[in-house]
Short mmCIF file of C-alpha atoms and ligand atoms in Angstrom, two decimals:
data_model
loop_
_atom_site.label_atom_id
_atom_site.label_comp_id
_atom_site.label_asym_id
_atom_site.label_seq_id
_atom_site.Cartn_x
_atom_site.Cartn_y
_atom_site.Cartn_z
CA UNK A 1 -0.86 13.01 39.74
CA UNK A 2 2.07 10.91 39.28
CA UNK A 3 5.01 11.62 40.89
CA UNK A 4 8.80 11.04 38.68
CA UNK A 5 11.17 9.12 40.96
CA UNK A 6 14.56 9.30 39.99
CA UNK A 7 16.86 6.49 40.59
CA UNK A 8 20.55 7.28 40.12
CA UNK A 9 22.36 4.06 39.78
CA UNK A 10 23.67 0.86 38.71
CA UNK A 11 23.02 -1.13 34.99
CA UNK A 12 24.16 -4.67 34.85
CA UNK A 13 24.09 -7.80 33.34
CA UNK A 14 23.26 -10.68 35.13
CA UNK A 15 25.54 -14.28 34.45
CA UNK A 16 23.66 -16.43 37.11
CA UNK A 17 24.62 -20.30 37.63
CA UNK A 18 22.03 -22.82 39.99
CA UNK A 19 24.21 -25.42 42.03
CA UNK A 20 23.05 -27.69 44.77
CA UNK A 21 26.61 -27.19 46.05
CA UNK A 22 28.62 -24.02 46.27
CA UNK A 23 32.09 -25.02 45.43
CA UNK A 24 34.93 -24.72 47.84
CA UNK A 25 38.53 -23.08 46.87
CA UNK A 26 40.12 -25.54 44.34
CA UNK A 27 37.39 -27.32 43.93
CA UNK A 28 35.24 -27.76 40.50
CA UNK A 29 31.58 -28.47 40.82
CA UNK A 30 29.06 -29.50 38.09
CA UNK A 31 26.11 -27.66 38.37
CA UNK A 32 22.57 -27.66 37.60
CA UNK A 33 21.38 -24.17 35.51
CA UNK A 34 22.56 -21.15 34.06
CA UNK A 35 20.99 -18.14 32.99
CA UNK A 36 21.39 -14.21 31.52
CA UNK A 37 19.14 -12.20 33.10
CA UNK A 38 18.95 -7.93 33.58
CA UNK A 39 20.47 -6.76 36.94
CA UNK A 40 22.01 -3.80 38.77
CA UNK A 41 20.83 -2.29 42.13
CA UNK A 42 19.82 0.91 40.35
CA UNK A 43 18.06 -0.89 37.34
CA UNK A 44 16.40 -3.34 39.49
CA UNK A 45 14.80 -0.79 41.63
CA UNK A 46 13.65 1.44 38.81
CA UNK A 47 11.97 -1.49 37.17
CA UNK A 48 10.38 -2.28 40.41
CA UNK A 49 8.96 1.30 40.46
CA UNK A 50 7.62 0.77 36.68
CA UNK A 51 5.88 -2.30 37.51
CA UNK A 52 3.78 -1.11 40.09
CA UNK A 53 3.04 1.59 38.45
CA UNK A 54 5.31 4.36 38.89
CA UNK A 55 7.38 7.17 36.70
CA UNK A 56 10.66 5.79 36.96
CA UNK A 57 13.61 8.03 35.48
CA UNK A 58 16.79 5.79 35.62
CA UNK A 59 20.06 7.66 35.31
CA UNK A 60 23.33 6.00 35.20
CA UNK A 61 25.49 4.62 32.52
CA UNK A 62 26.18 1.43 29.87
CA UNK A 63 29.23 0.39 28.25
CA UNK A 64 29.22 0.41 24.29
CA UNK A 65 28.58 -3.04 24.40
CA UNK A 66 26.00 -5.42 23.54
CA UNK A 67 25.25 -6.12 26.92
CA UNK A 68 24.35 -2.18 27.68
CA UNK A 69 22.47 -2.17 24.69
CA UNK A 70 19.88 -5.13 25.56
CA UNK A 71 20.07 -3.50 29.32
CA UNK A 72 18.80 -0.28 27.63
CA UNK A 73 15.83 -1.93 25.43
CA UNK A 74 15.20 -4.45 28.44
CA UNK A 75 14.60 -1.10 30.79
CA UNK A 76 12.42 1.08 28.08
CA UNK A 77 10.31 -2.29 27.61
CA UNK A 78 9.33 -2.14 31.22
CA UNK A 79 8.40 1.51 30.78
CA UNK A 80 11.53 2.91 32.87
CA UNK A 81 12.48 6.22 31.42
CA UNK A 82 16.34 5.54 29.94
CA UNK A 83 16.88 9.42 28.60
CA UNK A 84 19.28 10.04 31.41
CA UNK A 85 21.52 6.72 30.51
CA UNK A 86 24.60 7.27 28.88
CA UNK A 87 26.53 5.25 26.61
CA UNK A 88 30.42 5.34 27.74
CA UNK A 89 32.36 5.02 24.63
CA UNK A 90 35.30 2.49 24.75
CA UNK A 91 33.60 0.66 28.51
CA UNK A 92 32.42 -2.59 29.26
CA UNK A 93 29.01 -2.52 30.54
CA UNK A 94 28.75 -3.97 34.44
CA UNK A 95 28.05 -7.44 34.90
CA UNK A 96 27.43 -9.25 38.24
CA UNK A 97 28.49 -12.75 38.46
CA UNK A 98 25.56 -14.78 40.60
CA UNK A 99 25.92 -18.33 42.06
CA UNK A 100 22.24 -19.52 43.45
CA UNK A 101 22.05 -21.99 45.77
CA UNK A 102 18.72 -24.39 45.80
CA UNK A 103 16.75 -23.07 48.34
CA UNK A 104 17.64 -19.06 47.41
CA UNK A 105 21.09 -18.08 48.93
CA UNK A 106 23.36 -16.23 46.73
CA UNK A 107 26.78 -14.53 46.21
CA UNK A 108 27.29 -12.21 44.21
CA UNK A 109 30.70 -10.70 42.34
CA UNK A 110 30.29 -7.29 40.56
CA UNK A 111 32.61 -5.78 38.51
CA UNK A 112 31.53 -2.05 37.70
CA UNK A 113 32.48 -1.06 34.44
CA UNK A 114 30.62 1.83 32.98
CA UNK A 115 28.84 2.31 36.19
CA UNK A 116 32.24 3.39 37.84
CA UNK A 117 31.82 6.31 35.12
CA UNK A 118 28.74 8.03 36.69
CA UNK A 119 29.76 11.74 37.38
CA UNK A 120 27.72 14.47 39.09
CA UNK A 121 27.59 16.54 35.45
CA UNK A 122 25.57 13.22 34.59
CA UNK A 123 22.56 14.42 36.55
CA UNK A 124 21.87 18.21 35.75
CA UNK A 125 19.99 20.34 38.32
CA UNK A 126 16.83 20.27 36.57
CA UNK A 127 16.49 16.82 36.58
CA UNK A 128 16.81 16.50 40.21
CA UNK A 129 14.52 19.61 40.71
CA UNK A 130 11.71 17.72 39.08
CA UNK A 131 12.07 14.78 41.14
CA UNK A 132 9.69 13.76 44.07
CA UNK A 133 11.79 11.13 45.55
CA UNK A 134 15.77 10.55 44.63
CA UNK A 135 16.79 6.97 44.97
CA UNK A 136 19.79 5.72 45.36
CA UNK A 137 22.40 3.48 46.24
CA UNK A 138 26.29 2.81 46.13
CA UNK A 139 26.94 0.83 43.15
CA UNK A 140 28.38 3.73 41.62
CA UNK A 141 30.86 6.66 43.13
CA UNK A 142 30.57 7.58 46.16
CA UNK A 143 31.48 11.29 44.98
CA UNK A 144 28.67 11.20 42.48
CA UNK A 145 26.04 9.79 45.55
CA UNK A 146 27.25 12.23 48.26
CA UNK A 147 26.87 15.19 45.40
CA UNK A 148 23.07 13.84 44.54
CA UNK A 149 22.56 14.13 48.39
CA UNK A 150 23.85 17.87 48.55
CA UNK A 151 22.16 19.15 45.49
CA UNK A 152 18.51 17.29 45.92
CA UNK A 153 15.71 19.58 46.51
CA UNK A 154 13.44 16.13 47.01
CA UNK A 155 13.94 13.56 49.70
CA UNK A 156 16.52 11.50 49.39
CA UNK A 157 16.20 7.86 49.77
CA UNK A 158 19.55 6.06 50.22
CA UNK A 159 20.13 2.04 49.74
CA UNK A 160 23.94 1.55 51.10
CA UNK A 161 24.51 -1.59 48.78
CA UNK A 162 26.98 -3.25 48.79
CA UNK A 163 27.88 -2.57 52.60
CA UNK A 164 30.62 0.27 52.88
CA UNK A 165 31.92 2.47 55.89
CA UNK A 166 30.19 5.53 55.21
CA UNK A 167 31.22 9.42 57.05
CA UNK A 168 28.10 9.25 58.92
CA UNK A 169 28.10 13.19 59.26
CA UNK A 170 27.73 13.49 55.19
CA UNK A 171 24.07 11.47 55.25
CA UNK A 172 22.95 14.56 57.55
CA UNK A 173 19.69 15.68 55.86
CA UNK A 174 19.01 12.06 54.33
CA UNK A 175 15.00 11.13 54.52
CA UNK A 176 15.30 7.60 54.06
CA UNK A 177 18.17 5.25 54.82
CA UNK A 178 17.13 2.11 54.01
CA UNK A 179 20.27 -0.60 55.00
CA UNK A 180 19.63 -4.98 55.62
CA UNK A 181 21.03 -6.21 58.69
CA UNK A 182 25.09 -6.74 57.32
CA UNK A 183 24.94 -3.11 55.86
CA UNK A 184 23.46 -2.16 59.10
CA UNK A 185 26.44 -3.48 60.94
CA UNK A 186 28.83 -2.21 59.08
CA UNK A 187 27.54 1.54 58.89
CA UNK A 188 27.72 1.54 62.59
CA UNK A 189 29.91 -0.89 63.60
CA UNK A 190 27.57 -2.28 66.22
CA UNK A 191 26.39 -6.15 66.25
CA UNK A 192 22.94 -6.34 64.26
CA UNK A 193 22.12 -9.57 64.64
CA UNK A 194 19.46 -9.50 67.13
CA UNK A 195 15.97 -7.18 66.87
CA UNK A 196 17.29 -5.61 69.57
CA UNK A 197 20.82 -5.13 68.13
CA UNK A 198 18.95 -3.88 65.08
CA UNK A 199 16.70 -1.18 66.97
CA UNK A 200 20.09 -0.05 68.65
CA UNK A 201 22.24 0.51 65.60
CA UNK A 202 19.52 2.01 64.05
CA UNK A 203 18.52 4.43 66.85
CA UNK A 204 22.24 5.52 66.78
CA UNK A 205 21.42 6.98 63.46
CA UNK A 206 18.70 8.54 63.91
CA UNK A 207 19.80 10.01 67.32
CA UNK A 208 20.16 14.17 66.99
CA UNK A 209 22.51 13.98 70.15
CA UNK A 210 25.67 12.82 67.25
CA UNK A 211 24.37 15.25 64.51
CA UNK A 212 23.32 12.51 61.85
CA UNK A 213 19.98 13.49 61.84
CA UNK A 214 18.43 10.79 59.49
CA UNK A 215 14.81 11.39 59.47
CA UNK A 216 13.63 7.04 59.03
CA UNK A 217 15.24 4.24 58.89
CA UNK A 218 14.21 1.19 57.84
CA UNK A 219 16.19 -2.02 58.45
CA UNK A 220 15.33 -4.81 55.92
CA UNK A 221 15.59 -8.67 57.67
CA UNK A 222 14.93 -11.33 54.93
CA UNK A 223 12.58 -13.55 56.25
CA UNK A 224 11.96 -11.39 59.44
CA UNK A 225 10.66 -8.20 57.13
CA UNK A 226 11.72 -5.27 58.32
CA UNK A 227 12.23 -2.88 61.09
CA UNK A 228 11.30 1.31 61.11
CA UNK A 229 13.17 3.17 63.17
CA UNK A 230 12.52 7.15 63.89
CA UNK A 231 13.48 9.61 66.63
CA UNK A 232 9.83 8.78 67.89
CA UNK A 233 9.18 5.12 67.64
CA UNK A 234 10.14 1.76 66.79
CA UNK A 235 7.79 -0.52 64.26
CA UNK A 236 8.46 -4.35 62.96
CA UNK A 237 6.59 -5.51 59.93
CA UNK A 238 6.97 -9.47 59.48
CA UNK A 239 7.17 -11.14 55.97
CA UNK A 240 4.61 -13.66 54.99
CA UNK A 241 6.37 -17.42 55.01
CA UNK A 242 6.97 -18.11 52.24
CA UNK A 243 9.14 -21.29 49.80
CA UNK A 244 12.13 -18.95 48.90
CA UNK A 245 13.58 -20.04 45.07
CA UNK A 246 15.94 -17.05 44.21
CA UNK A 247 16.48 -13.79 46.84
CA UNK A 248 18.36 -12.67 43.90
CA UNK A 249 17.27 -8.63 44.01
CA UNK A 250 14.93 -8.95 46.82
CA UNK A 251 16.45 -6.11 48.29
CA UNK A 252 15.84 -4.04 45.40
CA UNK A 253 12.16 -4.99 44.81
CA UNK A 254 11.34 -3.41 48.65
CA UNK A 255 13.01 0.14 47.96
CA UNK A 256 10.88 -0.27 44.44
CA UNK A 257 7.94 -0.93 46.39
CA UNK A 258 8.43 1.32 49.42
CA UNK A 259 9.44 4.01 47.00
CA UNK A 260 6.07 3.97 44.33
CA UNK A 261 3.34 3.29 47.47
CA UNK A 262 5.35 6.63 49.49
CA UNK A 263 4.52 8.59 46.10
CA UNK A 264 1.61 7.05 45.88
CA UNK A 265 0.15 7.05 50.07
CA UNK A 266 2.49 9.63 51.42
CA UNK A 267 2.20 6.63 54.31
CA UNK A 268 5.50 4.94 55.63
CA UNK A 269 3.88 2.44 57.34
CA UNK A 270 1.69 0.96 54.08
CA UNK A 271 5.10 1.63 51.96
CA UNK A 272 6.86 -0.52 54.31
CA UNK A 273 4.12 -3.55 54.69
CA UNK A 274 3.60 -3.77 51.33
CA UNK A 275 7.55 -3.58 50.34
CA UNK A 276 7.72 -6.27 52.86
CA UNK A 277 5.13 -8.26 50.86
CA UNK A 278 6.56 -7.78 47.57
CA UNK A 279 10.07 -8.61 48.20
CA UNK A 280 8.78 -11.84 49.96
CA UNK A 281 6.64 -12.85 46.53
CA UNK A 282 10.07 -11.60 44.64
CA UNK A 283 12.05 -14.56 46.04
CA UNK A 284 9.39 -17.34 44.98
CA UNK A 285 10.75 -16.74 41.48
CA UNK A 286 14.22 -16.12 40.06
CA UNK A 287 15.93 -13.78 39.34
CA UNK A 288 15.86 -10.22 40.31
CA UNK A 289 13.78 -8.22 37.64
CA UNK A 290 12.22 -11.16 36.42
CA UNK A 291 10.90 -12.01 39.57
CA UNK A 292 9.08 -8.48 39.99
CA UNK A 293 5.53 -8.60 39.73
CA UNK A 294 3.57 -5.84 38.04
CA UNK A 295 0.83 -4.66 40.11
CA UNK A 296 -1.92 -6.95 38.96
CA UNK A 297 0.50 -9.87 39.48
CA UNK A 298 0.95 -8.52 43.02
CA UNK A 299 -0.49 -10.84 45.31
CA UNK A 300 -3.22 -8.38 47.72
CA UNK A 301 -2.74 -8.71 51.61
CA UNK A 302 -4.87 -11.11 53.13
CA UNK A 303 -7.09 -8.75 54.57
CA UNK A 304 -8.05 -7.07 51.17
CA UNK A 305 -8.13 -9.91 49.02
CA UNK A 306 -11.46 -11.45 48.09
O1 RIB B 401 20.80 -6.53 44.39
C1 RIB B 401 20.97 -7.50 43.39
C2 RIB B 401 21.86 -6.97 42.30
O2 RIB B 401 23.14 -6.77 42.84
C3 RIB B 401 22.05 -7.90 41.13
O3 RIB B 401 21.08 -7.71 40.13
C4 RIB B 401 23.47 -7.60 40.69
O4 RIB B 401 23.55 -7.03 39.43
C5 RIB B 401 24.06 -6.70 41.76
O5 RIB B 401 24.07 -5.38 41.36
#
């Protein structure tokens, strides 16, 4: 049976310059590559879903724009479900400006557009009822996510990208919070920057003693995979070394993967793993959609391949 996951999120268009050198305030530097890829934390994440496999239902919104309308196409031809994507009349679409440094660092500059524009009445009841997982994250209103997370009969999976202080007591109920390390830190305002920092900040949120009550989370590290945290135990998953090109959406590709082998395993341990492994192979290549591998493109784990 498959399962529909719905992803309520973020469209944009990616403007993304290479540079040995990142340039300093005032300064102009000449570099080495530029490219116009698909993007958006909510996009990316459905089209990671898709890849591997999944029923991905994207809902969010596009400016009447060329730029929402090759977004649109680009999604559909990776077999994410677009009905619930609206076209805001009079909007720019969202774009995300993206320097690269060689060796995979980035910064990244988004400026919403028609994702600021995604309301509650955008996602009626009976498309959340006929959801197994709701994914999200906070590229769009913050009114719109906290409303998802009240109405949602299925388990709610929340990415808080880009960082943001959050009311802690509103996430009550949440099955899934799945922050990296910065967004970690700044949820909780506790240092993150050690495992044990991490296992810490984490257990504060998943303590019942403050009335949070978030049933896992999972703390994504880069290069140092990630970290589970529940009221009953602690687990640490590392990434496979690996020549980074682009982390460009690397984020995104674990809560695709963690979110289509959960559906598929009902297992948070293999969801994690395996999202560890296939953000890791997502950085060998750039960009952030582009760099997702379907399934059969997915590299196995060393001890099932062969
Ligand atoms: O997480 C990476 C994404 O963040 C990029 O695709 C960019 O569009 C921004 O939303």
């Amino acid at each position: 049976m498959t399962h529909t996951i719905l992803v309520v999120g973020s469209i944009n268009t990616d403007l993304v310059t290479t540079t040995a050198t990142m340039p300093k305030g005032g300064e102009t530097v000449m570099a080495d590559g530029f490219a116009m890829l698909p993007g958006g934390k909510g996009a990316n994440q459905a089209v990671a879903i898709a890849r591997l496999g999944g029923h991905a239902v994207l809902a969010g919104r596009v400016g009447d724009d060329p730029f929402g309308q090759t977004a649109r196409h680009g999604l559909q031809s990776c077999g994410v479900n677009t009905e619930h994507v609206i076209t805001t009349p009079n909007t720019a679409s969202g774009v995300a400006t993206i320097i690269v440094e060689h060796g995979g660092e980035n910064r990244i500059l988004v400026v919403s557009g028609a994702n600021s524009c995604v309301h509650p009445a955008d996602i009626p009841q009976s498309l959340l009822d006929r959801a197994a997982l709701v994914v999200m994250q906070l590229e769009i209103p913050l009114d719109t996510v906290m409303d998802i997370i009240a109405r949602a009969q299925a388990p709610v999976l929340l990415n808080p990208a880009p960082a943001r202080k959050l009311d802690l007591a509103k996430l009550a109920g949440l099955a899934y919070l799945i922050p990296n390390q910065h967004e970690l830190a700044t949820l909780t305002g506790m240092p993150t920057v050690r495992m044990d920092d991490v296992v810490a900040a984490a257990r504060r949120l998943v303590r019942q003693g403050i009335g949070i009550g978030i049933g896992t989370v999972i703390v994504t590290l880069g290069r140092d995979g990630a970290m589970l945290v529940t009221r009953a135990r602690v687990a640490h998953v590392q990434a496979p070394v690996v020549q980074a090109i682009d982390t460009t959406g690397a984020g995104d590709a674990f809560i695709g993967c963690f979110a289509q082998t959960l559906m598929q395993t009902g297992d948070v341990d293999a969801a994690m793993a395996r999202a560890v492994r296939y953000a890791s192979q997502s950085v060998t290549q750039f960009g952030a959609q582009a760099s997702y591998p379907t399934a059969s493109d997915f590299t196995p784990a060393p001890d099932t391949a062969g």
